[in-house]
Amino acid sequence: MKKNILITLFAAAVLSSCGEYNKLLKSTDYEYKYEAAKNYFAKGQYTRSATLLNELITILKGTDKAEESLYMLGMSYYNQGDYQTAAQTFTTYYNTYPRGTFAELARFHAGKALYLDTLDPRLDQTSTYQAIQQLQSFMEYFPNSSKSKEAQDMIFALQDKLVEKELYAAQLYYNLGTYLGNNYLSCVITAQNALKDYPYSDYREQLSILVLRAKYEMAVNSVLDKKMDRYRDTVDEYYAFKNEFPESKYLKEAEKIYQASQKVIKD
């Protein structure tokens, strides 16, 4: 114990020098390197900590320091903002030490790292799906964790990101209109699928008004034998929208669509 304390104190004393750090990289005193890595980590010098820990992971395998070093490596990457590598390291940790001291935190940070690495909703959302899967896995393994609420909030935020992507797609179909086909129908299908898959989304109102708009445009541009049915479908959609969003900012627009549809039906 005294030896470890002395090593740690010595490491703290010499690590301020860049020259000493370069010497440290060449050192074969792995116990000293381990204590130095911990010291760098504590001081927030995560790049140096990660560099040393990467070398030590294999060397320390099977020792009492192996578990801590692997988790600390993951946190070093995480704190540097290298979230993909952090998530991979945390995954390696909890697969290697499923009942380890840091298993709960590793699972949580694996999900949070991917959450922080997700892209704009207009771009590929593969990492969003991965983040949701990781966070859901964390909540299944540790349902009573103090971090469960944060994990659930991140899942909701990620789901909203997926819904937002569907909203952009539905809006694009609507904007394309009848160009090269019936894009209004594609708008309706895309928006309705999003409403079904994510019933509690904050984008529900926007998706719903898009459905109403698209159904009205389908009626306007419809062939004669389908026109009346589509106007009636638009009226039904109006009532559904009004019932769900009685104070919607889109209500005046919805009313105009309803009045125009009713006029055609009555005439």
Tab-separated table of N, CA, C and O in Angstrom, residues 24-82:
chain	number	residue	atom	x	y	z
A	24	LEU	N	7.844	8.673	-19.969
A	24	LEU	CA	6.846	7.762	-19.423
A	24	LEU	C	6.317	6.812	-20.495
A	24	LEU	O	6.105	5.623	-20.243
A	25	LEU	N	6.134	7.331	-21.697
A	25	LEU	CA	5.640	6.502	-22.790
A	25	LEU	C	6.587	5.346	-23.103
A	25	LEU	O	6.152	4.259	-23.509
A	26	LYS	N	7.884	5.586	-22.899
A	26	LYS	CA	8.880	4.558	-23.205
A	26	LYS	C	9.154	3.633	-22.017
A	26	LYS	O	9.838	2.622	-22.156
A	27	SER	N	8.606	3.984	-20.879
A	27	SER	CA	8.881	3.213	-19.656
A	27	SER	C	8.254	1.824	-19.720
A	27	SER	O	7.194	1.616	-20.315
A	28	THR	N	8.921	0.874	-19.063
A	28	THR	CA	8.375	-0.483	-18.929
A	28	THR	C	7.893	-0.737	-17.498
A	28	THR	O	7.575	-1.871	-17.139
A	29	ASP	N	7.832	0.326	-16.705
A	29	ASP	CA	7.303	0.215	-15.344
A	29	ASP	C	5.793	0.412	-15.422
A	29	ASP	O	5.280	1.530	-15.323
A	30	TYR	N	5.098	-0.698	-15.630
A	30	TYR	CA	3.678	-0.612	-15.921
A	30	TYR	C	2.852	-0.205	-14.704
A	30	TYR	O	1.795	0.408	-14.860
A	31	GLU	N	3.295	-0.496	-13.540
A	31	GLU	CA	2.579	-0.052	-12.342
A	31	GLU	C	2.647	1.477	-12.242
A	31	GLU	O	1.653	2.141	-11.923
A	32	TYR	N	3.812	1.985	-12.529
A	32	TYR	CA	3.991	3.440	-12.535
A	32	TYR	C	3.138	4.082	-13.631
A	32	TYR	O	2.477	5.107	-13.418
A	33	LYS	N	3.104	3.465	-14.802
A	33	LYS	CA	2.305	3.977	-15.905
A	33	LYS	C	0.821	4.001	-15.537
A	33	LYS	O	0.090	4.939	-15.880
A	34	TYR	N	0.382	2.964	-14.843
A	34	TYR	CA	-1.020	2.875	-14.458
A	34	TYR	C	-1.390	4.013	-13.504
A	34	TYR	O	-2.418	4.677	-13.668
A	35	GLU	N	-0.552	4.245	-12.519
A	35	GLU	CA	-0.816	5.329	-11.569
A	35	GLU	C	-0.747	6.693	-12.263
A	35	GLU	O	-1.501	7.614	-11.937
A	36	ALA	N	0.155	6.807	-13.244
A	36	ALA	CA	0.254	8.051	-14.005
A	36	ALA	C	-1.011	8.282	-14.827
A	36	ALA	O	-1.518	9.407	-14.909
A	37	ALA	N	-1.532	7.213	-15.427
A	37	ALA	CA	-2.764	7.316	-16.211
A	37	ALA	C	-3.916	7.772	-15.329
A	37	ALA	O	-4.724	8.617	-15.728
A	38	LYS	N	-3.988	7.239	-14.123
A	38	LYS	CA	-5.031	7.642	-13.186
A	38	LYS	C	-4.876	9.122	-12.814
A	38	LYS	O	-5.864	9.850	-12.689
A	39	ASN	N	-3.636	9.539	-12.659
A	39	ASN	CA	-3.376	10.927	-12.303
A	39	ASN	C	-3.778	11.869	-13.436
A	39	ASN	O	-4.400	12.909	-13.199
A	40	TYR	N	-3.426	11.492	-14.660
A	40	TYR	CA	-3.825	12.297	-15.814
A	40	TYR	C	-5.347	12.374	-15.905
A	40	TYR	O	-5.918	13.432	-16.187
A	41	PHE	N	-5.995	11.251	-15.675
A	41	PHE	CA	-7.453	11.205	-15.740
A	41	PHE	C	-8.064	12.153	-14.701
A	41	PHE	O	-8.989	12.914	-14.999
A	42	ALA	N	-7.555	12.098	-13.498
A	42	ALA	CA	-8.067	12.943	-12.417
A	42	ALA	C	-7.875	14.429	-12.722
A	42	ALA	O	-8.681	15.268	-12.313
A	43	LYS	N	-6.817	14.750	-13.456
A	43	LYS	CA	-6.518	16.147	-13.793
A	43	LYS	C	-7.228	16.595	-15.073
A	43	LYS	O	-7.079	17.736	-15.499
A	44	GLY	N	-7.991	15.679	-15.690
A	44	GLY	CA	-8.713	16.042	-16.906
A	44	GLY	C	-7.880	16.009	-18.164
A	44	GLY	O	-8.289	16.532	-19.199
A	45	GLN	N	-6.710	15.377	-18.089
A	45	GLN	CA	-5.843	15.258	-19.278
A	45	GLN	C	-6.142	13.904	-19.941
A	45	GLN	O	-5.367	12.960	-19.874
A	46	TYR	N	-7.289	13.869	-20.604
A	46	TYR	CA	-7.835	12.590	-21.056
A	46	TYR	C	-7.086	11.991	-22.248
A	46	TYR	O	-7.057	10.773	-22.402
A	47	THR	N	-6.488	12.821	-23.075
A	47	THR	CA	-5.734	12.283	-24.206
A	47	THR	C	-4.530	11.485	-23.712
A	47	THR	O	-4.261	10.369	-24.186
A	48	ARG	N	-3.804	12.041	-22.764
A	48	ARG	CA	-2.652	11.335	-22.198
A	48	ARG	C	-3.105	10.089	-21.442
A	48	ARG	O	-2.475	9.025	-21.540
A	49	SER	N	-4.179	10.223	-20.694
A	49	SER	CA	-4.698	9.077	-19.954
A	49	SER	C	-5.064	7.945	-20.908
A	49	SER	O	-4.700	6.786	-20.686
A	50	ALA	N	-5.777	8.272	-21.991
A	50	ALA	CA	-6.201	7.252	-22.956
A	50	ALA	C	-5.008	6.590	-23.634
A	50	ALA	O	-4.998	5.383	-23.861
A	51	THR	N	-3.993	7.388	-23.948
A	51	THR	CA	-2.799	6.844	-24.601
A	51	THR	C	-2.133	5.787	-23.731
A	51	THR	O	-1.774	4.699	-24.200
A	52	LEU	N	-1.983	6.094	-22.454
A	52	LEU	CA	-1.356	5.146	-21.530
A	52	LEU	C	-2.245	3.927	-21.295
A	52	LEU	O	-1.772	2.785	-21.309
A	53	LEU	N	-3.521	4.160	-21.101
A	53	LEU	CA	-4.436	3.057	-20.805
A	53	LEU	C	-4.566	2.102	-21.985
A	53	LEU	O	-4.708	0.889	-21.795
A	54	ASN	N	-4.512	2.638	-23.192
A	54	ASN	CA	-4.584	1.776	-24.371
A	54	ASN	C	-3.454	0.755	-24.380
A	54	ASN	O	-3.637	-0.400	-24.787
A	55	GLU	N	-2.283	1.185	-23.951
A	55	GLU	CA	-1.133	0.275	-23.879
A	55	GLU	C	-1.302	-0.717	-22.734
A	55	GLU	O	-0.918	-1.885	-22.848
A	56	LEU	N	-1.905	-0.254	-21.643
A	56	LEU	CA	-1.957	-1.068	-20.428
A	56	LEU	C	-3.081	-2.102	-20.422
A	56	LEU	O	-3.009	-3.082	-19.660
A	57	ILE	N	-4.110	-1.905	-21.237
A	57	ILE	CA	-5.283	-2.783	-21.205
A	57	ILE	C	-4.901	-4.248	-21.333
A	57	ILE	O	-5.325	-5.098	-20.542
A	58	THR	N	-4.097	-4.565	-22.327
A	58	THR	CA	-3.684	-5.953	-22.550
A	58	THR	C	-2.737	-6.422	-21.452
A	58	THR	O	-2.845	-7.553	-20.957
A	59	ILE	N	-1.817	-5.557	-21.053
A	59	ILE	CA	-0.823	-5.913	-20.039
A	59	ILE	C	-1.483	-6.193	-18.691
A	59	ILE	O	-1.080	-7.115	-17.967
A	60	LEU	N	-2.497	-5.412	-18.352
A	60	LEU	CA	-3.158	-5.552	-17.049
A	60	LEU	C	-4.246	-6.621	-17.027
A	60	LEU	O	-4.833	-6.881	-15.978
A	61	LYS	N	-4.518	-7.212	-18.177
A	61	LYS	CA	-5.577	-8.217	-18.257
A	61	LYS	C	-5.323	-9.345	-17.249
A	61	LYS	O	-4.226	-9.892	-17.164
A	62	GLY	N	-6.353	-9.649	-16.465
A	62	GLY	CA	-6.229	-10.708	-15.457
A	62	GLY	C	-5.797	-10.204	-14.095
A	62	GLY	O	-5.780	-10.972	-13.128
A	63	THR	N	-5.470	-8.915	-14.008
A	63	THR	CA	-5.067	-8.344	-12.718
A	63	THR	C	-6.243	-7.591	-12.100
A	63	THR	O	-7.277	-7.377	-12.739
A	64	ASP	N	-6.064	-7.159	-10.860
A	64	ASP	CA	-7.135	-6.429	-10.188
A	64	ASP	C	-7.307	-5.013	-10.731
A	64	ASP	O	-8.252	-4.307	-10.373
A	65	LYS	N	-6.407	-4.583	-11.607
A	65	LYS	CA	-6.486	-3.237	-12.177
A	65	LYS	C	-7.139	-3.226	-13.565
A	65	LYS	O	-7.436	-2.173	-14.111
A	66	ALA	N	-7.366	-4.400	-14.125
A	66	ALA	CA	-7.849	-4.493	-15.499
A	66	ALA	C	-9.232	-3.875	-15.673
A	66	ALA	O	-9.485	-3.125	-16.630
A	67	GLU	N	-10.125	-4.175	-14.743
A	67	GLU	CA	-11.497	-3.689	-14.853
A	67	GLU	C	-11.563	-2.168	-14.795
A	67	GLU	O	-12.188	-1.523	-15.637
A	68	GLU	N	-10.894	-1.589	-13.800
A	68	GLU	CA	-10.910	-0.136	-13.644
A	68	GLU	C	-10.261	0.560	-14.839
A	68	GLU	O	-10.733	1.599	-15.304
A	69	SER	N	-9.180	-0.022	-15.337
A	69	SER	CA	-8.466	0.611	-16.448
A	69	SER	C	-9.331	0.652	-17.708
A	69	SER	O	-9.298	1.637	-18.452
A	70	LEU	N	-10.113	-0.395	-17.952
A	70	LEU	CA	-10.960	-0.428	-19.139
A	70	LEU	C	-12.090	0.594	-19.033
A	70	LEU	O	-12.391	1.319	-19.994
A	71	TYR	N	-12.691	0.692	-17.859
A	71	TYR	CA	-13.750	1.691	-17.674
A	71	TYR	C	-13.177	3.105	-17.777
A	71	TYR	O	-13.774	3.988	-18.398
A	72	MET	N	-12.015	3.314	-17.171
A	72	MET	CA	-11.383	4.625	-17.206
A	72	MET	C	-11.016	5.009	-18.645
A	72	MET	O	-11.107	6.184	-19.032
A	73	LEU	N	-10.641	4.029	-19.452
A	73	LEU	CA	-10.336	4.298	-20.860
A	73	LEU	C	-11.596	4.772	-21.575
A	73	LEU	O	-11.557	5.743	-22.343
A	74	GLY	N	-12.716	4.094	-21.312
A	74	GLY	CA	-13.981	4.516	-21.917
A	74	GLY	C	-14.344	5.937	-21.528
A	74	GLY	O	-14.756	6.743	-22.373
A	75	MET	N	-14.154	6.281	-20.263
A	75	MET	CA	-14.469	7.629	-19.805
A	75	MET	C	-13.497	8.659	-20.375
A	75	MET	O	-13.872	9.814	-20.605
A	76	SER	N	-12.281	8.251	-20.622
A	76	SER	CA	-11.311	9.164	-21.241
A	76	SER	C	-11.768	9.546	-22.646
A	76	SER	O	-11.749	10.714	-23.035
A	77	TYR	N	-12.192	8.545	-23.417
A	77	TYR	CA	-12.715	8.817	-24.756
A	77	TYR	C	-13.988	9.670	-24.675
A	77	TYR	O	-14.173	10.617	-25.444
A	78	TYR	N	-14.848	9.310	-23.739
A	78	TYR	CA	-16.119	10.020	-23.567
A	78	TYR	C	-15.871	11.499	-23.269
A	78	TYR	O	-16.493	12.382	-23.860
A	79	ASN	N	-14.967	11.771	-22.360
A	79	ASN	CA	-14.691	13.149	-21.960
A	79	ASN	C	-13.944	13.944	-23.026
A	79	ASN	O	-13.931	15.174	-22.995
A	80	GLN	N	-13.343	13.237	-23.970
A	80	GLN	CA	-12.710	13.911	-25.110
A	80	GLN	C	-13.719	14.220	-26.215
A	80	GLN	O	-13.431	14.971	-27.135
A	81	GLY	N	-14.902	13.612	-26.128
A	81	GLY	CA	-15.901	13.781	-27.172
A	81	GLY	C	-15.786	12.766	-28.284
A	81	GLY	O	-16.452	12.894	-29.319
A	82	ASP	N	-14.975	11.724	-28.081
A	82	ASP	CA	-14.876	10.636	-29.064
A	82	ASP	C	-15.927	9.595	-28.680
A	82	ASP	O	-15.620	8.540	-28.119
